[in-house]
Coordinates of N, CA and C in Angstrom, one line a residue:
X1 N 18.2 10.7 -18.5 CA 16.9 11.3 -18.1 C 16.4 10.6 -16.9
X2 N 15.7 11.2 -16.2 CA 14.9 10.6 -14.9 C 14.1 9.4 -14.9
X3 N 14.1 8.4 -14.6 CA 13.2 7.3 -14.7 C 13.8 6.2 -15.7
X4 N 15.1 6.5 -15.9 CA 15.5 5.9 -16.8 C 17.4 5.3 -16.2
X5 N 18.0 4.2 -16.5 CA 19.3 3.9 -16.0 C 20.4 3.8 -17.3
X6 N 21.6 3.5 -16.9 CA 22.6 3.5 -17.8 C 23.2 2.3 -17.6
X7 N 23.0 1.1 -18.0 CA 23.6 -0.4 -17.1 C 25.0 0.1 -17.3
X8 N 25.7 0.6 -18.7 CA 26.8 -0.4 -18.7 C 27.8 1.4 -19.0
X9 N 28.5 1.2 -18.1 CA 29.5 2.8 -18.3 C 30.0 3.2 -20.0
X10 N 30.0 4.5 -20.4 CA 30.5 4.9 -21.5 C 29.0 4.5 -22.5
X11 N 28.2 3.8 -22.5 CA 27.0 3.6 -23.2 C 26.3 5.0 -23.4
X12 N 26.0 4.2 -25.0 CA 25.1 6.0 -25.0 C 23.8 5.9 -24.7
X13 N 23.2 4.2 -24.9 CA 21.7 4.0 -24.2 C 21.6 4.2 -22.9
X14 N 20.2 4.3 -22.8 CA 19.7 4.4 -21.8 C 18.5 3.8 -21.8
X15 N 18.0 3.2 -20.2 CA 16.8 1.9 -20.3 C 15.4 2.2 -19.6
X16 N 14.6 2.3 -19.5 CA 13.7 3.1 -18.7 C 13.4 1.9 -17.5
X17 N 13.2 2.1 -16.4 CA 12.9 1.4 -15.1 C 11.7 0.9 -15.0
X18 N 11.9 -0.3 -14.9 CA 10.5 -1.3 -14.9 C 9.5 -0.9 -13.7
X19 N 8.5 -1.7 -14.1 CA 7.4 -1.7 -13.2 C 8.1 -2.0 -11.5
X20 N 7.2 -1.1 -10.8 CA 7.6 -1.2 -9.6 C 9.4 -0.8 -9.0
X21 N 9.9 -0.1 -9.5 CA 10.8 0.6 -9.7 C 11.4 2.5 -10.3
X22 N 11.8 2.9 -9.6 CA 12.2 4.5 -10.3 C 13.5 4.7 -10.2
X23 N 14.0 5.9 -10.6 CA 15.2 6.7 -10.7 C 15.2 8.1 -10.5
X24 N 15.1 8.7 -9.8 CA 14.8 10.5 -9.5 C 16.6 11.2 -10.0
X25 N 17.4 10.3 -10.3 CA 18.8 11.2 -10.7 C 18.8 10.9 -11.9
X26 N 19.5 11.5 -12.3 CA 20.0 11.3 -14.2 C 21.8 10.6 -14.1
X27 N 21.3 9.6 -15.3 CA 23.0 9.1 -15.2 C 22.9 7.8 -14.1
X28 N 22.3 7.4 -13.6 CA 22.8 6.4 -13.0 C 22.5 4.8 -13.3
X29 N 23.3 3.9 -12.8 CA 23.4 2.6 -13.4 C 22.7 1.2 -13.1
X30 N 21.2 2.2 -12.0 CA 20.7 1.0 -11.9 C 19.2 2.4 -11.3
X31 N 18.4 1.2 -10.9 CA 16.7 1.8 -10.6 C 16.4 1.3 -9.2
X32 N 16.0 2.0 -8.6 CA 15.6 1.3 -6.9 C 14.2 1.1 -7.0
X33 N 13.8 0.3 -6.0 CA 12.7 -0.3 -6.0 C 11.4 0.4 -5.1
X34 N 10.5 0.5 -5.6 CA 9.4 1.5 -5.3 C 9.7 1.0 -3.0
X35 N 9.4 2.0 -2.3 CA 9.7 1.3 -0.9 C 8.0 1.0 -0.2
X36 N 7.9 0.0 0.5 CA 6.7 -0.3 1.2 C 6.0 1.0 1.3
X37 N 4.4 0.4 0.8 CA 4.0 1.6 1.3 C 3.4 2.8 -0.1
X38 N 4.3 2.2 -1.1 CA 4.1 3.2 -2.1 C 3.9 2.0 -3.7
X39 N 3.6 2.4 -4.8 CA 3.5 1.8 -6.0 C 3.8 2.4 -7.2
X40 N 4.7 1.5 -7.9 CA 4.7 1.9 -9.3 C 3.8 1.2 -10.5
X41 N 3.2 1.5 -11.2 CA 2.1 1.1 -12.7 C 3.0 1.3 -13.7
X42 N 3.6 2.3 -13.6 CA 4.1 2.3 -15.1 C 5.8 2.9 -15.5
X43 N 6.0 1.7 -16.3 CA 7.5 2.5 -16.5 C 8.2 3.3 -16.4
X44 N 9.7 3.7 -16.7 CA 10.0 5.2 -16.9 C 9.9 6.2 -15.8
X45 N 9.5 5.6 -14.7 CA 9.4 6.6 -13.7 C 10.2 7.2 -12.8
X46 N 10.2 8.6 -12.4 CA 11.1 9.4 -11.6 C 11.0 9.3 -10.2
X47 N 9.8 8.8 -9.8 CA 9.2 8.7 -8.2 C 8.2 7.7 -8.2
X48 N 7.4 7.3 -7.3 CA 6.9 6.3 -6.2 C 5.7 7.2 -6.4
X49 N 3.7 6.3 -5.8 CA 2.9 6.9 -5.4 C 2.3 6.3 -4.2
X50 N 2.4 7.1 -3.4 CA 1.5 6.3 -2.2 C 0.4 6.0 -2.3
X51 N 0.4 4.7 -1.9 CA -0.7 3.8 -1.2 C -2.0 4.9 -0.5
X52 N -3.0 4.9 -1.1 CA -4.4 6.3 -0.4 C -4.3 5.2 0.7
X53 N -5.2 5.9 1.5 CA -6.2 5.6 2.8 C -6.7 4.5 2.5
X54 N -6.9 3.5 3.4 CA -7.5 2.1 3.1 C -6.9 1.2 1.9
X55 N -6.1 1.3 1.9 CA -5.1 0.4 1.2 C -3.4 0.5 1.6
X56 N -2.9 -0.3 1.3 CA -1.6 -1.0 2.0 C -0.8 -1.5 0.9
X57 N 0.8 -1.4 1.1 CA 1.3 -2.5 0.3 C 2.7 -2.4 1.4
X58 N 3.0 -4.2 1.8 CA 3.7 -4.5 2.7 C 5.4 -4.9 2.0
X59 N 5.4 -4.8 0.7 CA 6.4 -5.4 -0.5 C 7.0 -4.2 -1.2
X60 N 8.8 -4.3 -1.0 CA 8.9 -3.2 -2.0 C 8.8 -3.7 -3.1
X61 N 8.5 -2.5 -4.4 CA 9.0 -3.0 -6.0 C 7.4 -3.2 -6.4
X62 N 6.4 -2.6 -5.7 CA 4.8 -3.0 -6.0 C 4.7 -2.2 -7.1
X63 N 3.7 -2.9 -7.7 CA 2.8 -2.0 -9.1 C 0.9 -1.8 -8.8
X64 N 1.3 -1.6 -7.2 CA -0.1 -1.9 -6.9 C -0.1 -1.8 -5.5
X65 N -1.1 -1.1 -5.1 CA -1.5 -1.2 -3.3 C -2.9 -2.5 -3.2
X66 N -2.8 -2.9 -2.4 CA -3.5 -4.2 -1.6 C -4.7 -3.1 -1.0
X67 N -6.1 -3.4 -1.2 CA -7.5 -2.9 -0.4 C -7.2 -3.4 1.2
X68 N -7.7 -2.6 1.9 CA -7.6 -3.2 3.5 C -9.1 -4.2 3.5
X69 N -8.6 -5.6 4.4 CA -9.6 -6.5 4.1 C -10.8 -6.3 5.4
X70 N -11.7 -6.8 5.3 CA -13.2 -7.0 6.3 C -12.5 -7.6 7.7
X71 N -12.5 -6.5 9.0 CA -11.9 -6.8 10.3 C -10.6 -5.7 10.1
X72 N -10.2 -5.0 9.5 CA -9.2 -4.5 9.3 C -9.4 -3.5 8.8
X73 N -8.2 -2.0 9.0 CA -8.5 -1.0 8.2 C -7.3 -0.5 8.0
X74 N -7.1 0.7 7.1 CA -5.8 1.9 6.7 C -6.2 3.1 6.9
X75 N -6.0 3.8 7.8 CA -6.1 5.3 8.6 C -5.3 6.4 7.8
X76 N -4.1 6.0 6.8 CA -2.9 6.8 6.5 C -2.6 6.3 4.9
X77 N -2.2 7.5 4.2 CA -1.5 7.1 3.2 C -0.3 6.3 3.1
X78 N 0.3 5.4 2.4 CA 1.8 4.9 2.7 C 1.7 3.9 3.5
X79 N 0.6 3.5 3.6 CA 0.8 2.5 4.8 C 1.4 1.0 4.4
X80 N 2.2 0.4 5.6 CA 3.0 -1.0 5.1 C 1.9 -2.5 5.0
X81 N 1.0 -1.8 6.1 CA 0.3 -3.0 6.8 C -1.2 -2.4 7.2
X82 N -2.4 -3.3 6.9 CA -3.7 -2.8 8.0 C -3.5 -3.3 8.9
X83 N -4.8 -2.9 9.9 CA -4.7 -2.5 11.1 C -6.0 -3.4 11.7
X84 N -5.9 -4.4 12.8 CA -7.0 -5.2 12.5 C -7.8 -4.3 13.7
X85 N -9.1 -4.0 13.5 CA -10.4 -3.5 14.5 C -10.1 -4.2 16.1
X86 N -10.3 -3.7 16.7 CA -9.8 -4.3 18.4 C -11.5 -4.4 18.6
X87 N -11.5 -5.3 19.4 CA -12.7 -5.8 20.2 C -13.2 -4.7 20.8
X88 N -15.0 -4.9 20.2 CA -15.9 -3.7 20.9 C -15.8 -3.0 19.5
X89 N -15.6 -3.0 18.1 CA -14.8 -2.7 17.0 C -15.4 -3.6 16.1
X90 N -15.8 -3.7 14.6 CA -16.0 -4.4 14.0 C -15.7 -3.4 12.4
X91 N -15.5 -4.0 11.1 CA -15.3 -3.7 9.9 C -15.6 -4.7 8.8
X92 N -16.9 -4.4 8.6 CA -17.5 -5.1 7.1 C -17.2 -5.4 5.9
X93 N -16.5 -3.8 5.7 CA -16.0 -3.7 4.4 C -14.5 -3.5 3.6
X94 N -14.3 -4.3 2.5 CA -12.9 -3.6 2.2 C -12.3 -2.0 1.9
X95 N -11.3 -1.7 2.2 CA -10.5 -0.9 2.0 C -11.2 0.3 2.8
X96 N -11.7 -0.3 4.1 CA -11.9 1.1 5.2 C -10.9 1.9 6.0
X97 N -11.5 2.8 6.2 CA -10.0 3.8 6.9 C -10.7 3.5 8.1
X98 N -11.6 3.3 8.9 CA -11.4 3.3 10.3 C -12.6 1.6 11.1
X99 N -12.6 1.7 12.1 CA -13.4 0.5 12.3 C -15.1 1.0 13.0
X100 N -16.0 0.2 12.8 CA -17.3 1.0 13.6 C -17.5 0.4 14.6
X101 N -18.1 1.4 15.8 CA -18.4 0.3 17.3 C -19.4 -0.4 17.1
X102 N -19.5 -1.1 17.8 CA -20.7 -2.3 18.2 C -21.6 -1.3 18.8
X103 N -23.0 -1.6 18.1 CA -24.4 -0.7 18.2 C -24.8 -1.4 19.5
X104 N -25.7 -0.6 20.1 CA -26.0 -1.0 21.3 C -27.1 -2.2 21.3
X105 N -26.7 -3.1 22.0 CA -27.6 -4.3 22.2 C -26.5 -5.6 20.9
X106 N -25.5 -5.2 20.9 CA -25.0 -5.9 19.9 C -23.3 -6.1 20.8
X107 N -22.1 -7.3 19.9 CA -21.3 -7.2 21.0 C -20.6 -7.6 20.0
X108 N -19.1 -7.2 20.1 CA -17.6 -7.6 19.2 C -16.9 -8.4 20.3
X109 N -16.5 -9.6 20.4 CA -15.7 -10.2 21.4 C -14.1 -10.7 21.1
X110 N -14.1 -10.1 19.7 CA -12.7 -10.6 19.3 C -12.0 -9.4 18.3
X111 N -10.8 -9.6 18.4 CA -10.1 -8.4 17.4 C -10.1 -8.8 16.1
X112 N -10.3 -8.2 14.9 CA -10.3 -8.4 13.4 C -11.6 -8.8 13.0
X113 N -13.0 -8.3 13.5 CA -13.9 -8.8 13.4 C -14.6 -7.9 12.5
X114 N -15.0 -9.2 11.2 CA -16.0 -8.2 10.0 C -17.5 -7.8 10.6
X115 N -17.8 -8.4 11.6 CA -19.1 -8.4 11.7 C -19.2 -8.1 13.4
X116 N -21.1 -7.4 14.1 CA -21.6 -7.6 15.4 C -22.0 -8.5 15.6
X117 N -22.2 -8.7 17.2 CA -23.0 -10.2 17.6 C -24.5 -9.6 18.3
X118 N -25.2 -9.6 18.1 CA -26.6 -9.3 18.5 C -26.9 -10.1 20.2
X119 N -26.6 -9.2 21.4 CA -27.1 -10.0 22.7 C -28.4 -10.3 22.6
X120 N -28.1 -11.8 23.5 CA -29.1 -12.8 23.7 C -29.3 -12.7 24.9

């Protein structure tokens, strides 16, 4: 059955695929490992689920997507990696999909920045 392997040929068991791993064929002798981007939670499984918007996983074989951190964001499902805010750009919060500009009278002078600088 799907989500499940046959280690050893002629066996009548069959093993269900650990965390962070699947099987989408029937019959085969081993489980591949969920690919960047996507995560496995729970056993037994036939497929992969991607990583939503504002979270990341850069590791295959996850049981879990990573929140995008403060300076950084995830625009895309599946994503391997966030994306740090470019200067003029700033991001306060975890697991944002996009970055916000610098309000006027205020200034970002560096890229990956959680916070504005208020001009003096």
């Amino acid at each position: 059955m799907a989500g499940h392997f046959v280690a050893n040929s002629g066996s009548a068991d069959q093993t269900e695929c650990g965390l962070g791993t699947y099987q989408p064929v029937i019959g085969q002798s081993s489980c591949i490992d969920s690919p960047a981007g996507t995560y496995i939670s729970t056993t037994g499984q036939s497929g992969y689920i991607e990583c939503p918007v504002g979270r990341y996983q850069p590791a295959q074989g996850a049981t879990e997507c990573m929140n995008s951190e403060p300076g950084n964001y995830v625009a895309t499902t599946m994503a391997a990696a966030q994306i740090e805010c470019v200067s003029g750009t700033y991001q306060p919060n975890y697991q944002a999909t996009d970055c916000i500009e610098a309000d006027a009278g205020y200034y970002v002078a560096s890229d990956g920045s959680a916070s504005q600088t208020i001009i003096t």
